[in-house]
mmCIF file of C-alpha atoms in Angstrom:
data_model
loop_
_atom_site.group_PDB
_atom_site.id
_atom_site.type_symbol
_atom_site.label_atom_id
_atom_site.label_comp_id
_atom_site.label_asym_id
_atom_site.label_seq_id
_atom_site.Cartn_x
_atom_site.Cartn_y
_atom_site.Cartn_z
ATOM 1 C CA ASN A 1 -44.093 -20.177 1.857
ATOM 2 C CA ASN A 2 -47.178 -18.503 3.503
ATOM 3 C CA GLN A 3 -47.551 -15.076 4.250
ATOM 4 C CA LEU A 4 -49.077 -14.854 7.504
ATOM 5 C CA GLY A 5 -50.232 -12.128 10.131
ATOM 6 C CA ILE A 6 -47.367 -13.149 12.546
ATOM 7 C CA GLN A 7 -47.584 -10.100 14.444
ATOM 8 C CA SER A 8 -50.959 -11.374 15.814
ATOM 9 C CA LEU A 9 -49.585 -14.438 16.454
ATOM 10 C CA PHE A 10 -47.008 -13.080 18.783
ATOM 11 C CA GLU A 11 -49.416 -10.826 20.280
ATOM 12 C CA SER A 12 -51.763 -13.486 21.423
ATOM 13 C CA ASN A 13 -49.017 -15.753 22.589
ATOM 14 C CA ARG A 14 -46.895 -12.841 23.868
ATOM 15 C CA ALA A 15 -43.715 -15.044 23.406
ATOM 16 C CA MET A 16 -41.576 -17.086 21.076
ATOM 17 C CA ALA A 17 -41.843 -20.953 21.102
ATOM 18 C CA VAL A 18 -38.130 -21.440 22.382
ATOM 19 C CA ALA A 19 -38.635 -23.271 25.391
ATOM 20 C CA PHE A 20 -35.986 -24.387 28.039
ATOM 21 C CA LEU A 21 -36.479 -26.874 30.678
ATOM 22 C CA PRO A 22 -34.697 -26.431 33.869
ATOM 23 C CA LEU A 23 -32.387 -29.139 34.886
ATOM 24 C CA LEU A 24 -33.846 -30.942 37.917
ATOM 25 C CA LEU A 25 -31.328 -32.719 39.725
ATOM 26 C CA LEU A 26 -33.012 -35.891 41.231
ATOM 27 C CA LEU A 27 -31.970 -37.354 44.418
ATOM 28 C CA GLY A 28 -34.646 -40.072 45.103
ATOM 29 C CA THR A 29 -38.133 -40.319 46.503
ATOM 30 C CA SER A 30 -37.673 -43.619 48.876
ATOM 31 C CA LYS A 31 -38.634 -42.325 52.638
ATOM 32 C CA GLY A 32 -35.881 -42.830 55.417
ATOM 33 C CA GLU A 33 -35.373 -41.910 59.053
ATOM 34 C CA ARG A 34 -36.155 -38.163 59.982
ATOM 35 C CA LEU A 35 -33.108 -36.772 62.055
ATOM 36 C CA VAL A 36 -34.774 -33.078 62.528
ATOM 37 C CA HIS A 37 -38.175 -31.901 61.733
ATOM 38 C CA ASP A 38 -38.839 -28.550 60.840
ATOM 39 C CA LEU A 39 -40.019 -25.467 58.971
ATOM 40 C CA GLY A 40 -43.098 -23.701 59.668
ATOM 41 C CA PRO A 41 -45.454 -22.087 59.503
ATOM 42 C CA SER A 42 -46.250 -24.352 56.994
ATOM 43 C CA GLN A 43 -46.908 -23.266 53.378
ATOM 44 C CA PRO A 44 -48.766 -25.218 51.065
ATOM 45 C CA THR A 45 -46.689 -26.679 48.304
ATOM 46 C CA LYS A 46 -48.965 -25.352 45.460
ATOM 47 C CA GLU A 47 -48.000 -21.692 46.919
ATOM 48 C CA LEU A 48 -44.268 -22.385 46.344
ATOM 49 C CA GLY A 49 -42.545 -23.005 42.892
ATOM 50 C CA ARG A 50 -40.053 -25.287 41.261
ATOM 51 C CA LYS A 51 -38.087 -27.795 43.197
ATOM 52 C CA TRP A 52 -34.054 -27.630 43.162
ATOM 53 C CA HIS A 53 -31.641 -30.068 44.655
ATOM 54 C CA VAL A 54 -28.297 -28.271 45.746
ATOM 55 C CA GLN A 55 -25.258 -30.387 46.861
ATOM 56 C CA LEU A 56 -23.800 -29.178 50.280
ATOM 57 C CA VAL A 57 -20.283 -29.535 50.597
ATOM 58 C CA PRO A 58 -17.978 -29.211 53.512
ATOM 59 C CA ASP A 59 -15.534 -25.622 53.385
ATOM 60 C CA ASP A 60 -12.603 -27.755 52.587
ATOM 61 C CA PHE A 61 -14.154 -29.499 49.586
ATOM 62 C CA CYS A 62 -11.759 -27.717 47.107
ATOM 63 C CA GLN A 63 -8.545 -27.655 48.907
ATOM 64 C CA ASN A 64 -7.277 -30.804 47.013
ATOM 65 C CA GLY A 65 -7.325 -28.837 43.635
ATOM 66 C CA ALA A 66 -8.407 -31.973 41.723
ATOM 67 C CA ASN A 67 -12.171 -31.731 42.080
ATOM 68 C CA ARG A 68 -14.001 -30.863 38.678
ATOM 69 C CA ASN A 69 -16.503 -28.933 40.386
ATOM 70 C CA CYS A 70 -13.979 -26.537 41.652
ATOM 71 C CA ASP A 71 -12.171 -23.710 40.188
ATOM 72 C CA GLY A 72 -8.942 -23.388 42.666
ATOM 73 C CA SER A 73 -10.138 -22.949 45.937
ATOM 74 C CA LYS A 74 -13.613 -21.844 44.903
ATOM 75 C CA LEU A 75 -16.833 -23.638 43.718
ATOM 76 C CA LYS A 76 -17.432 -23.179 39.843
ATOM 77 C CA ILE A 77 -20.253 -20.847 39.324
ATOM 78 C CA LEU A 78 -23.493 -21.774 37.342
ATOM 79 C CA ASN A 79 -22.914 -25.585 37.833
ATOM 80 C CA GLY A 80 -25.583 -27.892 35.968
ATOM 81 C CA LYS A 81 -25.809 -29.524 39.641
ATOM 82 C CA PRO A 82 -25.587 -26.549 41.950
ATOM 83 C CA HIS A 83 -23.147 -26.606 44.885
ATOM 84 C CA MET A 84 -22.942 -24.594 48.293
ATOM 85 C CA PHE A 85 -20.399 -24.552 50.945
ATOM 86 C CA TYR A 86 -21.796 -25.522 54.449
ATOM 87 C CA THR A 87 -20.863 -21.980 55.750
ATOM 88 C CA GLU A 88 -22.395 -20.196 52.763
ATOM 89 C CA PHE A 89 -25.551 -22.122 53.300
ATOM 90 C CA LEU A 90 -25.818 -21.187 57.023
ATOM 91 C CA ASP A 91 -24.712 -17.459 56.443
ATOM 92 C CA MET A 92 -27.495 -17.060 53.598
ATOM 93 C CA ALA A 93 -30.129 -18.765 56.115
ATOM 94 C CA GLN A 94 -28.930 -16.604 58.860
ATOM 95 C CA GLN A 95 -29.613 -13.344 56.838
ATOM 96 C CA SER A 96 -33.563 -14.378 56.485
ATOM 97 C CA PRO A 97 -35.744 -14.576 59.948
ATOM 98 C CA GLU A 98 -37.851 -17.545 58.230
ATOM 99 C CA GLY A 99 -34.411 -19.373 57.499
ATOM 100 C CA ARG A 100 -34.621 -19.103 53.713
ATOM 101 C CA ILE A 101 -31.494 -19.434 51.402
ATOM 102 C CA LEU A 102 -31.586 -15.834 49.812
ATOM 103 C CA GLY A 103 -29.305 -16.765 47.060
ATOM 104 C CA PRO A 104 -28.290 -16.418 44.078
ATOM 105 C CA VAL A 105 -27.188 -20.194 44.666
ATOM 106 C CA ASN A 106 -24.030 -20.955 42.955
ATOM 107 C CA GLY A 107 -24.139 -17.786 40.641
ATOM 108 C CA TRP A 108 -27.644 -18.720 39.199
ATOM 109 C CA GLY A 109 -29.731 -15.435 39.390
ATOM 110 C CA ALA A 110 -33.099 -17.036 39.348
ATOM 111 C CA LEU A 111 -32.291 -19.310 42.485
ATOM 112 C CA ILE A 112 -33.420 -16.807 45.302
ATOM 113 C CA ASN A 113 -35.410 -16.938 48.212
ATOM 114 C CA LEU A 114 -35.357 -20.560 48.369
ATOM 115 C CA THR A 115 -37.493 -22.548 51.141
ATOM 116 C CA VAL A 116 -35.380 -25.414 52.618
ATOM 117 C CA GLN A 117 -37.685 -28.616 52.194
ATOM 118 C CA THR A 118 -35.198 -31.656 53.070
ATOM 119 C CA ILE A 119 -31.620 -32.221 53.684
ATOM 120 C CA THR A 120 -30.657 -35.821 52.854
ATOM 121 C CA CYS A 121 -27.700 -38.032 52.684
ATOM 122 C CA VAL A 122 -26.869 -41.525 51.532
ATOM 123 C CA GLY A 123 -27.775 -43.723 54.584
ATOM 124 C CA HIS A 124 -26.696 -47.030 55.530
ATOM 125 C CA HIS A 125 -30.363 -48.326 54.722
ATOM 126 C CA GLY A 126 -31.321 -45.918 51.873
ATOM 127 C CA VAL A 127 -32.023 -42.336 52.064
ATOM 128 C CA LYS A 128 -31.504 -40.625 55.351
ATOM 129 C CA TYR A 129 -33.516 -37.549 56.135
ATOM 130 C CA LEU A 130 -31.421 -35.474 58.445
ATOM 131 C CA TYR A 131 -33.935 -32.684 58.077
ATOM 132 C CA GLU A 132 -37.426 -32.251 56.688
ATOM 133 C CA ARG A 133 -39.611 -29.396 56.862
ATOM 134 C CA THR A 134 -42.716 -29.773 58.573
ATOM 135 C CA HIS A 135 -45.738 -27.579 60.387
ATOM 136 C CA HIS A 136 -43.467 -27.117 63.535
ATOM 137 C CA HIS A 137 -40.704 -24.515 63.806
ATOM 138 C CA PRO A 138 -37.971 -25.544 66.200
ATOM 139 C CA ALA A 139 -36.575 -23.305 68.567
ATOM 140 C CA ASP A 140 -33.114 -22.794 66.667
ATOM 141 C CA LEU A 141 -33.394 -23.775 63.151
ATOM 142 C CA LEU A 142 -29.728 -22.521 62.444
ATOM 143 C CA ALA A 143 -28.577 -24.558 65.482
ATOM 144 C CA SER A 144 -30.279 -27.770 64.129
ATOM 145 C CA TRP A 145 -28.667 -27.108 60.626
ATOM 146 C CA ARG A 146 -25.266 -26.531 62.162
ATOM 147 C CA GLN A 147 -25.446 -29.756 64.467
ATOM 148 C CA ILE A 148 -25.889 -31.554 60.855
ATOM 149 C CA PHE A 149 -23.130 -29.947 59.353
ATOM 150 C CA GLY A 150 -20.743 -30.183 62.446
ATOM 151 C CA GLY A 151 -21.305 -33.894 62.911
ATOM 152 C CA GLY A 152 -24.474 -34.955 62.802
ATOM 153 C CA ALA A 153 -24.510 -35.832 59.264
ATOM 154 C CA LYS A 154 -21.214 -38.361 59.640
ATOM 155 C CA SER A 155 -22.769 -40.292 62.227
ATOM 156 C CA ASN A 156 -25.890 -41.006 60.182
ATOM 157 C CA CYS A 157 -24.476 -41.341 56.579
ATOM 158 C CA LYS A 158 -22.176 -43.461 54.478
ATOM 159 C CA SER A 159 -18.951 -42.565 53.580
ATOM 160 C CA PRO A 160 -17.769 -40.675 51.451
ATOM 161 C CA LEU A 161 -20.328 -38.109 52.819
ATOM 162 C CA SER A 162 -22.647 -36.721 50.378
ATOM 163 C CA ILE A 163 -25.310 -34.260 51.380
ATOM 164 C CA ARG A 164 -28.230 -32.763 49.359
ATOM 165 C CA SER A 165 -30.696 -30.026 49.905
ATOM 166 C CA SER A 166 -34.160 -30.069 48.072
ATOM 167 C CA MET A 167 -35.464 -26.516 47.941
ATOM 168 C CA LEU A 168 -38.540 -24.645 46.459
ATOM 169 C CA SER A 169 -38.492 -21.392 44.585
ATOM 170 C CA PRO A 170 -41.248 -18.833 45.051
ATOM 171 C CA SER A 171 -44.395 -19.378 43.375
ATOM 172 C CA TRP A 172 -43.451 -17.028 40.622
ATOM 173 C CA SER A 173 -40.991 -19.639 39.260
ATOM 174 C CA ASN A 174 -43.758 -21.723 38.149
ATOM 175 C CA LEU A 175 -44.904 -19.279 35.272
ATOM 176 C CA GLY A 176 -41.035 -17.786 34.228
ATOM 177 C CA TRP A 177 -37.706 -17.264 35.200
ATOM 178 C CA ALA A 178 -38.376 -13.869 36.899
ATOM 179 C CA PRO A 179 -41.211 -12.350 38.706
ATOM 180 C CA THR A 180 -41.564 -9.283 36.311
ATOM 181 C CA SER A 181 -41.538 -11.482 33.071
ATOM 182 C CA PRO A 182 -43.661 -14.602 33.114
ATOM 183 C CA GLY A 183 -43.156 -17.291 30.143
ATOM 184 C CA PHE A 184 -40.443 -19.843 29.639
ATOM 185 C CA THR A 185 -39.073 -18.181 26.483
ATOM 186 C CA ILE A 186 -35.883 -16.854 25.388
ATOM 187 C CA SER A 187 -34.358 -14.755 22.684
ATOM 188 C CA PHE A 188 -30.859 -13.583 21.686
ATOM 189 C CA GLN A 189 -30.848 -10.347 20.014
ATOM 190 C CA PRO A 190 -27.388 -9.981 18.403
ATOM 191 C CA PHE A 191 -28.327 -6.896 16.359
ATOM 192 C CA HIS A 192 -30.316 -4.757 19.170
ATOM 193 C CA SER A 193 -29.201 -0.988 19.249
ATOM 194 C CA LEU A 194 -27.934 -1.233 22.672
ATOM 195 C CA GLY A 195 -25.879 -4.037 21.691
ATOM 196 C CA PRO A 196 -26.249 -8.061 21.884
ATOM 197 C CA ARG A 197 -28.507 -8.862 24.538
ATOM 198 C CA VAL A 198 -30.811 -11.610 25.577
ATOM 199 C CA THR A 199 -34.534 -11.132 26.571
ATOM 200 C CA TYR A 200 -37.009 -13.516 27.939
ATOM 201 C CA GLY A 201 -40.611 -14.222 28.892
ATOM 202 C CA ASN A 202 -43.107 -11.319 28.178
ATOM 203 C CA ASP A 203 -40.317 -8.917 27.910
ATOM 204 C CA MET A 204 -39.771 -10.096 24.369
ATOM 205 C CA ALA A 205 -43.251 -8.815 23.310
ATOM 206 C CA LYS A 206 -42.449 -5.407 24.429
ATOM 207 C CA ASP A 207 -39.498 -4.725 22.107
ATOM 208 C CA SER A 208 -40.237 -3.051 19.185
ATOM 209 C CA GLN A 209 -36.880 -3.384 17.568
ATOM 210 C CA GLU A 210 -37.669 -6.813 16.280
ATOM 211 C CA GLY A 211 -40.021 -5.272 13.635
ATOM 212 C CA ARG A 212 -42.885 -7.292 12.316
ATOM 213 C CA ALA A 213 -42.521 -10.715 10.723
ATOM 214 C CA VAL A 214 -43.689 -11.015 7.097
ATOM 215 C CA GLN A 215 -42.605 -14.463 6.295
ATOM 216 C CA VAL A 216 -42.561 -17.903 8.015
ATOM 217 C CA HIS A 217 -41.025 -20.877 6.800
ATOM 218 C CA LEU A 218 -41.328 -24.418 8.646
ATOM 219 C CA PHE A 219 -38.400 -26.738 7.957
ATOM 220 C CA SER A 220 -37.596 -30.201 9.162
ATOM 221 C CA HIS A 221 -34.533 -32.575 8.879
ATOM 222 C CA ARG A 222 -32.840 -35.495 10.142
ATOM 223 C CA TYR A 223 -29.095 -35.845 10.882
ATOM 224 C CA ALA A 224 -26.986 -37.755 7.949
ATOM 225 C CA LYS A 225 -25.381 -40.640 9.278
ATOM 226 C CA GLU A 226 -23.540 -43.448 7.094
ATOM 227 C CA THR A 227 -25.646 -46.193 9.206
ATOM 228 C CA GLU A 228 -28.932 -45.297 10.692
ATOM 229 C CA SER A 229 -30.652 -46.931 13.366
ATOM 230 C CA TRP A 230 -34.309 -47.469 13.676
ATOM 231 C CA LYS A 231 -34.354 -44.337 16.253
ATOM 232 C CA ASP A 232 -32.455 -42.350 13.591
ATOM 233 C CA MET A 233 -34.922 -42.924 10.938
ATOM 234 C CA LEU A 234 -38.012 -41.740 13.244
ATOM 235 C CA THR A 235 -36.426 -38.818 14.918
ATOM 236 C CA TRP A 236 -36.779 -35.642 13.135
ATOM 237 C CA HIS A 237 -36.051 -32.061 14.205
ATOM 238 C CA SER A 238 -38.112 -28.980 13.070
ATOM 239 C CA GLY A 239 -37.710 -25.274 13.098
ATOM 240 C CA ILE A 240 -39.331 -22.252 11.850
ATOM 241 C CA LEU A 241 -37.525 -19.462 10.018
ATOM 242 C CA LEU A 242 -38.847 -15.750 10.365
ATOM 243 C CA GLU A 243 -38.223 -12.924 7.957
ATOM 244 C CA TRP A 244 -38.535 -9.376 9.496
ATOM 245 C CA ASP A 245 -39.875 -6.111 7.498
ATOM 246 C CA HIS A 246 -36.664 -4.486 8.087
ATOM 247 C CA GLY A 247 -34.721 -7.353 6.270
ATOM 248 C CA ARG A 248 -31.496 -6.904 8.169
ATOM 249 C CA TYR A 249 -31.701 -10.516 9.484
ATOM 250 C CA ALA A 250 -33.857 -13.594 9.912
ATOM 251 C CA THR A 251 -34.632 -15.349 12.980
ATOM 252 C CA VAL A 252 -34.539 -19.003 13.833
ATOM 253 C CA ILE A 253 -36.940 -20.535 16.143
#
């Protein structure tokens, strides 16, 4: 056990080292035919943020009641692979003069103000690009998208129809989960004076209730198995246990 100036470590890094990697829903990268070209004025990708793939489904998608992505007649929220109804997609785009999806998408609070890059489906010869963002803005973006959902997709895609949209978050998403608190870190505080809560990013360093860390313990382990494979013998998991000066609880990183 080493007694360290942990507080200075936190002040320099401004965050705990518990990182969450967002789930990217990969569709594929092979190029296919373009049915609709779109959206300007063009913005360099470097000015935009993380890419997300959203499944676009017809409004009667949940009517049969047996779909695992549905909760009754509605889509399940916080799906690992976000889903949107066609009309939901169009309604959100209509609210933005630039045709952005204002969100939140599928209940995910950070999926807001998304720029639509592509709309694709599985075509007869690979990925079919029904829409792709380019330097030129069509006369009526929403009309182009309505055409896709109204029948353009069915004539260009394999059955059963599966449509996905690739969208980009604002540039702040490259740095964290919210524009006001950069940093891909998260902390659950069950003993906070205001009740259990989750803080993330730089906001974690602003909370004085954690106190001062006075001891740090590094531990490593392997999972116990009756028969270990070569991978099991090479795989170790490590964590850090922090002891605070108030002595009420410890924190595992």
